[in-house]
Steps between C-alpha positions, in 0.01 A plus 500: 500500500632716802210621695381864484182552599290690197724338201411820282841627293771250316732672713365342786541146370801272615503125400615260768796363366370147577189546303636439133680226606190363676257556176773404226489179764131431503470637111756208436272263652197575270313738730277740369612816692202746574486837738198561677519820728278764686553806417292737748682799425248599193166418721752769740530751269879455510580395137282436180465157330728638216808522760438156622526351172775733445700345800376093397648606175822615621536170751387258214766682314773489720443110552500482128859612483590236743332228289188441659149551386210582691187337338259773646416731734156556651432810782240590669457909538208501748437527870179530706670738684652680192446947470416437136170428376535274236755276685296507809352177521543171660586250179542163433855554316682623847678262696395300668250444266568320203429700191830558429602126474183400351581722189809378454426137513241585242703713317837259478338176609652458771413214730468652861499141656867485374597850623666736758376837656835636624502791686574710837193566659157337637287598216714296270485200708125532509480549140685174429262324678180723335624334201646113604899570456769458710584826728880576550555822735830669437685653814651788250242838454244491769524117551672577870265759567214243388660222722494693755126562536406152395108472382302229695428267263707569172818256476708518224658168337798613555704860646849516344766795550482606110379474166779250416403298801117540411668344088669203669227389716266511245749260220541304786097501550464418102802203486280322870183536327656313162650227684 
């Protein structure tokens, strides 16, 4: 999705229009598809939980009427830094860490040797190695922004232009690894 800093009203939320095409692509292919995501606005005091699931809703929706099918989504609502109490915490479900992933590999049996972390910024490189998958950065979002202020020691597996790019490296990944 278009970048907007505090995601926190439907409104706000415009789907790349290479995105269904890349996860109707990858869905094709047998791939479990799975959203993991910070969301420090709550910890901020910007938003509750209640409008972030109002918002995954609405973008699980919307991908629904194009035919795809998001398996889950997963968020993490706190910050060590965060103006609310209850959020205020350092966690193990925030990325980089790997709570997130974790659950869902436990929830949908996933196989995290076999998967993808595919995302535009450090912390989602870092969590694909936390948790022993492949890391694809994406140049769309803050992936310029990231590439720009490149983190000693955190390499992705590969930095592509898009989400569509991120789909097509990754079947081409899956058919070098079966041959």
């Amino acid at each position: 999705i278009e970048e907007v800093g505090y995601l926190s009203t439907t409104e706000q939320l415009t789907i790349f229009e290479w995105s269904v095409e890349a996860l109707g692509r990858l869905r094709e292919a047998g791939f479990k598809l799975v959203i993991v995501t910070n969301q420090a606005g709550v910890a901020r005091g910007f938003f509750d939980e209640a409008r972030v699931a109002e918002v995954n809703a609405f973008l699980c929706a919307r991908l629904a009427e194009a035919g795809i099918r998001i398996d889950a989504v997963y968020y993490c609502p706190h910050h060590p830094d965060g103006t609310v109490p209850a959020y205020r915490t350092p966690c193990g479900c925030r990325k980089p860490q790997p709570g997130m992933v974790d659950r869902a590999c436990e929830d949908l049996g996933i196989d995290v040797a076999r998967s993808f972390v595919v995302g535009d910024r450090w912390s989602d490189v870092e969590l694909a190695r936390a948790v022993g998958a492949e890391a694809v950065l994406v140049k769309s979002g803050y992936g310029r922004h990231a590439l720009a202020a490149p983190k000693p020691g955190v390499d992705a597996d590969a930095v592509v232009d898009t989400l569509l790019d991120a789909a097509h490296w990754i079947l081409e990944r899956r058919v070098r690894a079966s041959s």
